[in-house]
C-alpha cells in the first residue's frame, strides 16, 4: 500500500509535466500555422489584393501573415487594401533586402527588377 501511495503523486507529477510539454509543443507548432495565414490568391482583375508585377506576370496575395513564394523580375508593388513588405534579391547589388513597409493603396516601382521570395502582410 505504501508503494502505491508513493507512486501516485510521482505519476501525477509526470502526467502534469507531460501535459505541459504537449501544451507548449502545441502552441509552438500549432501557433505557427495560424500566424502564417498569408496566401496566394487569384488576381481576377481585383485591385484590393497585394500585387507583385513583372513585365510578364502578376501574383496576388491576401490575409495577414508571411508567405514564402517566388517571382523573378518584379518591378512593381501595389498593396491594395493591405499593409506590408517583401523580402527580395537585388540582381544589380547582389544582395538580399526587405523593402520598406508600405501602407494601404500604395503603388511603387523598384529601381530595377528584383527577385521576391517572401511576402509579409499586416
mmCIF file of N, CA and C in Angstrom:
data_model
loop_
_atom_site.group_PDB
_atom_site.id
_atom_site.type_symbol
_atom_site.label_atom_id
_atom_site.label_comp_id
_atom_site.label_asym_id
_atom_site.label_seq_id
_atom_site.Cartn_x
_atom_site.Cartn_y
_atom_site.Cartn_z
ATOM 1 N N UNK A 1 0.818 -1.179 0.000
ATOM 2 C CA UNK A 1 0.000 0.000 0.000
ATOM 3 C C UNK A 1 0.869 1.252 0.000
ATOM 4 N N UNK A 2 1.977 1.229 0.784
ATOM 5 C CA UNK A 2 2.843 2.390 0.822
ATOM 6 C C UNK A 2 3.456 2.667 -0.546
ATOM 7 N N UNK A 3 3.825 1.630 -1.264
ATOM 8 C CA UNK A 3 4.419 1.801 -2.584
ATOM 9 C C UNK A 3 3.410 2.443 -3.531
ATOM 10 N N UNK A 4 2.160 2.014 -3.515
ATOM 11 C CA UNK A 4 1.120 2.582 -4.375
ATOM 12 C C UNK A 4 0.891 4.053 -4.029
ATOM 13 N N UNK A 5 0.898 4.375 -2.745
ATOM 14 C CA UNK A 5 0.709 5.774 -2.340
ATOM 15 C C UNK A 5 1.886 6.627 -2.804
ATOM 16 N N UNK A 6 3.080 6.079 -2.794
ATOM 17 C CA UNK A 6 4.267 6.816 -3.228
ATOM 18 C C UNK A 6 4.258 7.034 -4.746
ATOM 19 N N UNK A 7 3.811 6.037 -5.504
ATOM 20 C CA UNK A 7 3.821 6.142 -6.954
ATOM 21 C C UNK A 7 2.755 7.107 -7.466
ATOM 22 N N UNK A 8 1.634 7.190 -6.812
ATOM 23 C CA UNK A 8 0.558 8.043 -7.285
ATOM 24 C C UNK A 8 0.988 9.495 -7.466
ATOM 25 N N UNK A 9 1.567 10.173 -6.468
ATOM 26 C CA UNK A 9 1.983 11.567 -6.672
ATOM 27 C C UNK A 9 3.079 11.689 -7.735
ATOM 28 N N UNK A 10 3.970 10.702 -7.804
ATOM 29 C CA UNK A 10 5.033 10.740 -8.808
ATOM 30 C C UNK A 10 4.439 10.645 -10.206
ATOM 31 N N UNK A 11 3.488 9.737 -10.378
ATOM 32 C CA UNK A 11 2.836 9.605 -11.677
ATOM 33 C C UNK A 11 2.039 10.868 -11.999
ATOM 34 N N UNK A 12 1.411 11.449 -11.004
ATOM 35 C CA UNK A 12 0.650 12.674 -11.214
ATOM 36 C C UNK A 12 1.572 13.792 -11.678
ATOM 37 N N UNK A 13 2.740 13.907 -11.049
ATOM 38 C CA UNK A 13 3.711 14.928 -11.459
ATOM 39 C C UNK A 13 4.177 14.691 -12.885
ATOM 40 N N UNK A 14 4.427 13.430 -13.232
ATOM 41 C CA UNK A 14 4.860 13.094 -14.594
ATOM 42 C C UNK A 14 3.771 13.447 -15.600
ATOM 43 N N UNK A 15 2.521 13.155 -15.257
ATOM 44 C CA UNK A 15 1.412 13.462 -16.161
ATOM 45 C C UNK A 15 1.264 14.973 -16.331
ATOM 46 N N UNK A 16 1.400 15.715 -15.238
ATOM 47 C CA UNK A 16 1.304 17.178 -15.320
ATOM 48 C C UNK A 16 2.461 17.729 -16.151
ATOM 49 N N UNK A 17 3.663 17.199 -15.948
ATOM 50 C CA UNK A 17 4.817 17.643 -16.734
ATOM 51 C C UNK A 17 4.632 17.332 -18.210
ATOM 52 N N UNK A 18 4.152 16.122 -18.515
ATOM 53 C CA UNK A 18 3.922 15.720 -19.895
ATOM 54 C C UNK A 18 2.848 16.596 -20.547
ATOM 55 N N UNK A 19 1.814 16.900 -19.779
ATOM 56 C CA UNK A 19 0.758 17.779 -20.296
ATOM 57 C C UNK A 19 1.321 19.154 -20.614
ATOM 58 N N UNK A 20 2.183 19.666 -19.757
ATOM 59 C CA UNK A 20 2.816 20.969 -20.003
ATOM 60 C C UNK A 20 3.676 20.960 -21.251
ATOM 61 N N UNK A 21 4.426 19.882 -21.453
ATOM 62 C CA UNK A 21 5.265 19.762 -22.640
ATOM 63 C C UNK A 21 4.396 19.708 -23.891
ATOM 64 N N UNK A 22 3.323 18.917 -23.853
ATOM 65 C CA UNK A 22 2.426 18.808 -25.011
ATOM 66 C C UNK A 22 1.750 20.140 -25.307
ATOM 67 N N UNK A 23 1.337 20.848 -24.269
ATOM 68 C CA UNK A 23 0.713 22.153 -24.448
ATOM 69 C C UNK A 23 1.689 23.134 -25.071
ATOM 70 N N UNK A 24 2.916 23.156 -24.584
ATOM 71 C CA UNK A 24 3.941 24.050 -25.137
ATOM 72 C C UNK A 24 4.238 23.694 -26.595
ATOM 73 N N UNK A 25 4.340 22.411 -26.887
ATOM 74 C CA UNK A 25 4.600 21.988 -28.271
ATOM 75 C C UNK A 25 3.431 22.372 -29.164
ATOM 76 N N UNK A 26 2.210 22.226 -28.670
ATOM 77 C CA UNK A 26 1.033 22.609 -29.444
ATOM 78 C C UNK A 26 1.020 24.093 -29.750
ATOM 79 N N UNK A 27 1.404 24.906 -28.774
ATOM 80 C CA UNK A 27 1.456 26.350 -29.006
ATOM 81 C C UNK A 27 2.572 26.676 -29.991
ATOM 82 N N UNK A 28 3.682 25.987 -29.880
ATOM 83 C CA UNK A 28 4.809 26.251 -30.769
ATOM 84 C C UNK A 28 4.479 25.864 -32.202
ATOM 85 N N UNK A 29 3.997 24.651 -32.405
ATOM 86 C CA UNK A 29 3.738 24.181 -33.759
ATOM 87 C C UNK A 29 2.353 24.574 -34.252
ATOM 88 N N UNK A 30 1.364 24.516 -33.393
ATOM 89 C CA UNK A 30 0.016 24.901 -33.796
ATOM 90 C C UNK A 30 -0.084 26.392 -34.050
ATOM 91 N N UNK A 31 0.610 27.191 -33.258
ATOM 92 C CA UNK A 31 0.562 28.634 -33.420
ATOM 93 C C UNK A 31 1.237 29.091 -34.692
ATOM 94 N N UNK A 32 2.232 28.361 -35.164
ATOM 95 C CA UNK A 32 2.954 28.770 -36.367
ATOM 96 C C UNK A 32 2.042 28.786 -37.574
ATOM 97 N N UNK A 33 1.161 27.805 -37.694
ATOM 98 C CA UNK A 33 0.267 27.763 -38.851
ATOM 99 C C UNK A 33 -0.718 28.923 -38.819
ATOM 100 N N UNK A 34 -1.245 29.236 -37.645
ATOM 101 C CA UNK A 34 -2.209 30.326 -37.549
ATOM 102 C C UNK A 34 -1.542 31.669 -37.828
ATOM 103 N N UNK A 35 -0.304 31.832 -37.403
ATOM 104 C CA UNK A 35 0.392 33.095 -37.613
ATOM 105 C C UNK A 35 0.826 33.265 -39.062
ATOM 106 N N UNK A 36 0.898 32.186 -39.804
ATOM 107 C CA UNK A 36 1.371 32.228 -41.183
ATOM 108 C C UNK A 36 0.199 32.020 -42.133
ATOM 109 N N UNK A 37 -0.788 32.941 -42.070
ATOM 110 C CA UNK A 37 -2.013 32.750 -42.822
ATOM 111 C C UNK A 37 -2.036 33.455 -44.170
ATOM 112 N N UNK A 38 -0.990 34.202 -44.523
ATOM 113 C CA UNK A 38 -0.981 34.854 -45.836
ATOM 114 C C UNK A 38 -1.030 33.782 -46.913
ATOM 115 N N UNK A 39 -1.754 34.055 -47.983
ATOM 116 C CA UNK A 39 -1.809 33.068 -49.052
ATOM 117 C C UNK A 39 -1.902 33.746 -50.411
ATOM 118 N N UNK A 40 -1.549 32.990 -51.428
ATOM 119 C CA UNK A 40 -1.627 33.483 -52.798
ATOM 120 C C UNK A 40 -3.065 33.298 -53.271
ATOM 121 N N UNK A 41 -3.578 34.309 -53.981
ATOM 122 C CA UNK A 41 -4.954 34.273 -54.466
ATOM 123 C C UNK A 41 -4.990 34.581 -55.957
ATOM 124 N N UNK A 42 -6.081 34.226 -56.579
ATOM 125 C CA UNK A 42 -6.284 34.531 -57.992
ATOM 126 C C UNK A 42 -6.535 36.035 -58.121
ATOM 127 N N UNK A 43 -5.768 36.705 -58.942
ATOM 128 C CA UNK A 43 -5.895 38.157 -59.088
ATOM 129 C C UNK A 43 -7.270 38.549 -59.629
ATOM 130 N N UNK A 44 -7.765 37.845 -60.619
ATOM 131 C CA UNK A 44 -9.109 38.044 -61.172
ATOM 132 C C UNK A 44 -9.461 39.518 -61.393
ATOM 133 N N UNK A 45 -8.489 40.324 -61.789
ATOM 134 C CA UNK A 45 -8.757 41.725 -62.083
ATOM 135 C C UNK A 45 -8.979 42.606 -60.863
ATOM 136 N N UNK A 46 -8.785 42.063 -59.676
ATOM 137 C CA UNK A 46 -9.017 42.841 -58.451
ATOM 138 C C UNK A 46 -7.843 43.756 -58.161
ATOM 139 N N UNK A 47 -8.120 44.891 -57.542
ATOM 140 C CA UNK A 47 -7.071 45.837 -57.174
ATOM 141 C C UNK A 47 -6.872 45.919 -55.667
ATOM 142 N N UNK A 48 -7.678 45.202 -54.887
ATOM 143 C CA UNK A 48 -7.561 45.277 -53.430
ATOM 144 C C UNK A 48 -6.607 44.245 -52.845
ATOM 145 N N UNK A 49 -6.085 43.328 -53.658
ATOM 146 C CA UNK A 49 -5.080 42.379 -53.189
ATOM 147 C C UNK A 49 -3.707 43.054 -53.142
ATOM 148 N N UNK A 50 -2.765 42.432 -52.468
ATOM 149 C CA UNK A 50 -1.351 42.839 -52.509
ATOM 150 C C UNK A 50 -0.805 42.225 -53.794
ATOM 151 N N UNK A 51 -0.347 43.054 -54.727
ATOM 152 C CA UNK A 51 0.008 42.568 -56.060
ATOM 153 C C UNK A 51 1.478 42.836 -56.378
ATOM 154 N N UNK A 52 2.169 41.808 -56.863
ATOM 155 C CA UNK A 52 3.525 41.938 -57.388
ATOM 156 C C UNK A 52 3.435 41.802 -58.901
ATOM 157 N N UNK A 53 4.114 42.699 -59.625
ATOM 158 C CA UNK A 53 4.021 42.693 -61.084
ATOM 159 C C UNK A 53 5.394 42.687 -61.736
ATOM 160 N N UNK A 54 5.488 41.936 -62.831
ATOM 161 C CA UNK A 54 6.652 41.979 -63.711
ATOM 162 C C UNK A 54 6.114 42.315 -65.099
ATOM 163 N N UNK A 55 6.994 42.312 -66.095
ATOM 164 C CA UNK A 55 6.526 42.568 -67.456
ATOM 165 C C UNK A 55 5.647 41.437 -67.983
ATOM 166 N N UNK A 56 5.799 40.233 -67.421
ATOM 167 C CA UNK A 56 5.098 39.079 -67.979
ATOM 168 C C UNK A 56 4.060 38.436 -67.063
ATOM 169 N N UNK A 57 4.032 38.791 -65.788
ATOM 170 C CA UNK A 57 3.074 38.161 -64.881
ATOM 171 C C UNK A 57 2.756 39.048 -63.689
ATOM 172 N N UNK A 58 1.695 38.683 -62.986
ATOM 173 C CA UNK A 58 1.406 39.289 -61.694
ATOM 174 C C UNK A 58 0.947 38.195 -60.745
ATOM 175 N N UNK A 59 1.310 38.366 -59.473
ATOM 176 C CA UNK A 59 0.895 37.440 -58.433
ATOM 177 C C UNK A 59 0.209 38.250 -57.353
ATOM 178 N N UNK A 60 -0.869 37.705 -56.794
ATOM 179 C CA UNK A 60 -1.663 38.412 -55.794
ATOM 180 C C UNK A 60 -1.695 37.641 -54.481
ATOM 181 N N UNK A 61 -1.804 38.400 -53.381
ATOM 182 C CA UNK A 61 -1.740 37.824 -52.044
ATOM 183 C C UNK A 61 -2.767 38.490 -51.140
ATOM 184 N N UNK A 62 -3.230 37.748 -50.134
ATOM 185 C CA UNK A 62 -4.203 38.271 -49.188
ATOM 186 C C UNK A 62 -3.974 37.645 -47.813
ATOM 187 N N UNK A 63 -4.537 38.246 -46.806
ATOM 188 C CA UNK A 63 -4.559 37.775 -45.421
ATOM 189 C C UNK A 63 -3.262 38.070 -44.665
ATOM 190 N N UNK A 64 -3.422 38.351 -43.399
ATOM 191 C CA UNK A 64 -2.316 38.669 -42.500
ATOM 192 C C UNK A 64 -1.359 37.484 -42.390
ATOM 193 N N UNK A 65 -0.061 37.765 -42.447
ATOM 194 C CA UNK A 65 0.935 36.725 -42.238
ATOM 195 C C UNK A 65 2.081 36.809 -43.209
ATOM 196 N N UNK A 66 2.892 35.786 -43.241
ATOM 197 C CA UNK A 66 4.081 35.712 -44.082
ATOM 198 C C UNK A 66 3.948 34.514 -45.010
ATOM 199 N N UNK A 67 4.416 34.676 -46.240
ATOM 200 C CA UNK A 67 4.329 33.588 -47.207
ATOM 201 C C UNK A 67 5.624 33.502 -47.996
ATOM 202 N N UNK A 68 6.222 32.314 -47.983
ATOM 203 C CA UNK A 68 7.394 32.052 -48.799
ATOM 204 C C UNK A 68 6.905 31.735 -50.205
ATOM 205 N N UNK A 69 7.365 32.509 -51.176
ATOM 206 C CA UNK A 69 6.929 32.341 -52.559
ATOM 207 C C UNK A 69 8.105 32.670 -53.469
ATOM 208 N N UNK A 70 7.883 32.729 -54.779
ATOM 209 C CA UNK A 70 8.989 33.034 -55.686
ATOM 210 C C UNK A 70 8.454 33.731 -56.924
ATOM 211 N N UNK A 71 9.079 34.856 -57.263
ATOM 212 C CA UNK A 71 8.751 35.560 -58.502
ATOM 213 C C UNK A 71 9.971 36.348 -58.949
ATOM 214 N N UNK A 72 10.356 36.162 -60.210
ATOM 215 C CA UNK A 72 11.509 36.859 -60.764
ATOM 216 C C UNK A 72 11.094 38.156 -61.449
ATOM 217 N N UNK A 73 12.043 39.068 -61.542
ATOM 218 C CA UNK A 73 11.922 40.312 -62.301
ATOM 219 C C UNK A 73 10.710 41.158 -61.898
ATOM 220 N N UNK A 74 10.453 41.215 -60.596
ATOM 221 C CA UNK A 74 9.356 42.044 -60.083
ATOM 222 C C UNK A 74 9.766 43.509 -60.219
ATOM 223 N N UNK A 75 8.896 44.293 -60.814
ATOM 224 C CA UNK A 75 9.191 45.711 -60.990
ATOM 225 C C UNK A 75 8.267 46.609 -60.172
ATOM 226 N N UNK A 76 7.046 46.130 -59.865
ATOM 227 C CA UNK A 76 6.047 46.979 -59.209
ATOM 228 C C UNK A 76 5.348 46.243 -58.078
ATOM 229 N N UNK A 77 5.054 46.993 -57.008
ATOM 230 C CA UNK A 77 4.242 46.512 -55.889
ATOM 231 C C UNK A 77 3.026 47.420 -55.796
ATOM 232 N N UNK A 78 1.859 46.801 -55.638
ATOM 233 C CA UNK A 78 0.635 47.542 -55.346
ATOM 234 C C UNK A 78 0.018 46.877 -54.119
ATOM 235 N N UNK A 79 -0.116 47.607 -53.021
ATOM 236 C CA UNK A 79 -0.546 46.990 -51.763
ATOM 237 C C UNK A 79 -2.046 46.759 -51.669
ATOM 238 N N UNK A 80 -2.830 47.452 -52.485
ATOM 239 C CA UNK A 80 -4.280 47.289 -52.380
ATOM 240 C C UNK A 80 -4.748 47.615 -50.979
ATOM 241 N N UNK A 81 -5.657 46.827 -50.454
ATOM 242 C CA UNK A 81 -6.193 47.074 -49.117
ATOM 243 C C UNK A 81 -5.387 46.311 -48.055
ATOM 244 N N UNK A 82 -4.058 46.333 -48.187
ATOM 245 C CA UNK A 82 -3.149 45.625 -47.286
ATOM 246 C C UNK A 82 -1.982 46.526 -46.915
ATOM 247 N N UNK A 83 -1.317 46.206 -45.837
ATOM 248 C CA UNK A 83 -0.035 46.812 -45.467
ATOM 249 C C UNK A 83 0.992 45.699 -45.569
ATOM 250 N N UNK A 84 2.260 46.057 -45.776
ATOM 251 C CA UNK A 84 3.271 45.012 -45.750
ATOM 252 C C UNK A 84 4.541 45.360 -46.472
ATOM 253 N N UNK A 85 5.372 44.340 -46.647
ATOM 254 C CA UNK A 85 6.664 44.480 -47.298
ATOM 255 C C UNK A 85 7.038 43.145 -47.919
ATOM 256 N N UNK A 86 8.091 43.139 -48.708
ATOM 257 C CA UNK A 86 8.594 41.907 -49.317
ATOM 258 C C UNK A 86 10.074 41.751 -49.004
ATOM 259 N N UNK A 87 10.546 40.521 -49.056
ATOM 260 C CA UNK A 87 11.967 40.224 -48.984
ATOM 261 C C UNK A 87 12.396 39.906 -50.408
ATOM 262 N N UNK A 88 13.458 40.575 -50.858
ATOM 263 C CA UNK A 88 13.835 40.438 -52.269
ATOM 264 C C UNK A 88 15.351 40.406 -52.455
ATOM 265 N N UNK A 89 15.734 39.878 -53.604
ATOM 266 C CA UNK A 89 17.132 39.841 -54.016
ATOM 267 C C UNK A 89 17.318 40.884 -55.111
ATOM 268 N N UNK A 90 18.262 41.804 -54.901
ATOM 269 C CA UNK A 90 18.573 42.839 -55.887
ATOM 270 C C UNK A 90 19.641 42.280 -56.819
ATOM 271 N N UNK A 91 19.268 42.059 -58.085
ATOM 272 C CA UNK A 91 20.196 41.468 -59.061
ATOM 273 C C UNK A 91 21.442 42.337 -59.258
ATOM 274 N N UNK A 92 21.282 43.640 -59.280
ATOM 275 C CA UNK A 92 22.402 44.544 -59.549
ATOM 276 C C UNK A 92 23.371 44.603 -58.371
ATOM 277 N N UNK A 93 22.825 44.727 -57.155
ATOM 278 C CA UNK A 93 23.687 44.805 -55.969
ATOM 279 C C UNK A 93 24.123 43.436 -55.467
ATOM 280 N N UNK A 94 23.455 42.387 -55.913
ATOM 281 C CA UNK A 94 23.814 41.039 -55.479
ATOM 282 C C UNK A 94 23.595 40.830 -53.992
ATOM 283 N N UNK A 95 22.499 41.392 -53.450
ATOM 284 C CA UNK A 95 22.242 41.300 -52.011
ATOM 285 C C UNK A 95 20.736 41.169 -51.741
ATOM 286 N N UNK A 96 20.419 40.612 -50.554
ATOM 287 C CA UNK A 96 19.032 40.463 -50.102
ATOM 288 C C UNK A 96 18.620 41.656 -49.268
ATOM 289 N N UNK A 97 17.356 42.065 -49.409
ATOM 290 C CA UNK A 97 16.819 43.200 -48.651
ATOM 291 C C UNK A 97 15.359 42.949 -48.294
ATOM 292 N N UNK A 98 14.892 43.674 -47.290
ATOM 293 C CA UNK A 98 13.465 43.819 -47.028
ATOM 294 C C UNK A 98 13.069 45.178 -47.580
ATOM 295 N N UNK A 99 11.982 45.222 -48.343
ATOM 296 C CA UNK A 99 11.512 46.505 -48.854
ATOM 297 C C UNK A 99 10.979 47.336 -47.688
ATOM 298 N N UNK A 100 10.733 48.577 -47.939
ATOM 299 C CA UNK A 100 10.109 49.430 -46.926
ATOM 300 C C UNK A 100 8.691 48.924 -46.654
ATOM 301 N N UNK A 101 8.236 49.136 -45.442
ATOM 302 C CA UNK A 101 6.854 48.815 -45.069
ATOM 303 C C UNK A 101 5.940 49.787 -45.803
ATOM 304 N N UNK A 102 4.965 49.274 -46.539
ATOM 305 C CA UNK A 102 4.072 50.123 -47.326
ATOM 306 C C UNK A 102 2.634 50.010 -46.821
ATOM 307 N N UNK A 103 1.923 51.158 -46.733
ATOM 308 C CA UNK A 103 0.541 51.168 -46.241
ATOM 309 C C UNK A 103 -0.467 50.808 -47.337
ATOM 310 N N UNK A 104 -1.740 50.794 -46.954
ATOM 311 C CA UNK A 104 -2.848 50.552 -47.892
ATOM 312 C C UNK A 104 -2.727 51.460 -49.115
ATOM 313 N N UNK A 105 -3.075 50.912 -50.258
ATOM 314 C CA UNK A 105 -3.230 51.630 -51.521
ATOM 315 C C UNK A 105 -1.964 52.304 -52.009
ATOM 316 N N UNK A 106 -0.821 51.748 -51.670
ATOM 317 C CA UNK A 106 0.470 52.237 -52.183
ATOM 318 C C UNK A 106 0.770 51.500 -53.491
ATOM 319 N N UNK A 107 1.288 52.218 -54.469
ATOM 320 C CA UNK A 107 1.819 51.600 -55.681
ATOM 321 C C UNK A 107 3.166 52.237 -55.967
ATOM 322 N N UNK A 108 4.178 51.411 -56.204
ATOM 323 C CA UNK A 108 5.511 51.933 -56.482
ATOM 324 C C UNK A 108 6.359 50.921 -57.220
ATOM 325 N N UNK A 109 7.480 51.405 -57.728
ATOM 326 C CA UNK A 109 8.387 50.579 -58.520
ATOM 327 C C UNK A 109 9.734 50.416 -57.830
ATOM 328 N N UNK A 110 10.357 49.275 -58.064
ATOM 329 C CA UNK A 110 11.742 49.078 -57.657
ATOM 330 C C UNK A 110 12.633 49.845 -58.622
ATOM 331 N N UNK A 111 13.837 50.213 -58.198
ATOM 332 C CA UNK A 111 14.776 50.909 -59.081
ATOM 333 C C UNK A 111 15.134 50.056 -60.290
ATOM 334 N N UNK A 112 15.217 48.758 -60.079
ATOM 335 C CA UNK A 112 15.433 47.799 -61.161
ATOM 336 C C UNK A 112 14.701 46.528 -60.752
ATOM 337 N N UNK A 113 14.339 45.658 -61.692
ATOM 338 C CA UNK A 113 13.617 44.435 -61.328
ATOM 339 C C UNK A 113 14.380 43.603 -60.289
ATOM 340 N N UNK A 114 13.615 42.944 -59.414
ATOM 341 C CA UNK A 114 14.177 42.150 -58.322
ATOM 342 C C UNK A 114 13.508 40.776 -58.284
ATOM 343 N N UNK A 115 14.083 39.874 -57.509
ATOM 344 C CA UNK A 115 13.535 38.538 -57.276
ATOM 345 C C UNK A 115 12.919 38.527 -55.882
ATOM 346 N N UNK A 116 11.630 38.303 -55.784
ATOM 347 C CA UNK A 116 10.923 38.311 -54.491
ATOM 348 C C UNK A 116 10.733 36.889 -54.014
ATOM 349 N N UNK A 117 11.042 36.647 -52.718
ATOM 350 C CA UNK A 117 10.903 35.305 -52.166
ATOM 351 C C UNK A 117 10.000 35.238 -50.934
ATOM 352 N N UNK A 118 9.657 36.373 -50.347
ATOM 353 C CA UNK A 118 8.755 36.399 -49.193
ATOM 354 C C UNK A 118 7.824 37.587 -49.307
ATOM 355 N N UNK A 119 6.550 37.375 -48.944
ATOM 356 C CA UNK A 119 5.569 38.437 -48.826
ATOM 357 C C UNK A 119 5.158 38.488 -47.362
ATOM 358 N N UNK A 120 5.143 39.689 -46.785
ATOM 359 C CA UNK A 120 4.790 39.884 -45.371
ATOM 360 C C UNK A 120 3.609 40.858 -45.324
ATOM 361 N N UNK A 121 2.435 40.353 -45.023
ATOM 362 C CA UNK A 121 1.235 41.201 -44.987
ATOM 363 C C UNK A 121 0.814 41.478 -43.555
ATOM 364 N N UNK A 122 0.430 42.711 -43.296
ATOM 365 C CA UNK A 122 -0.024 43.109 -41.961
ATOM 366 C C UNK A 122 -1.324 43.859 -42.035
#
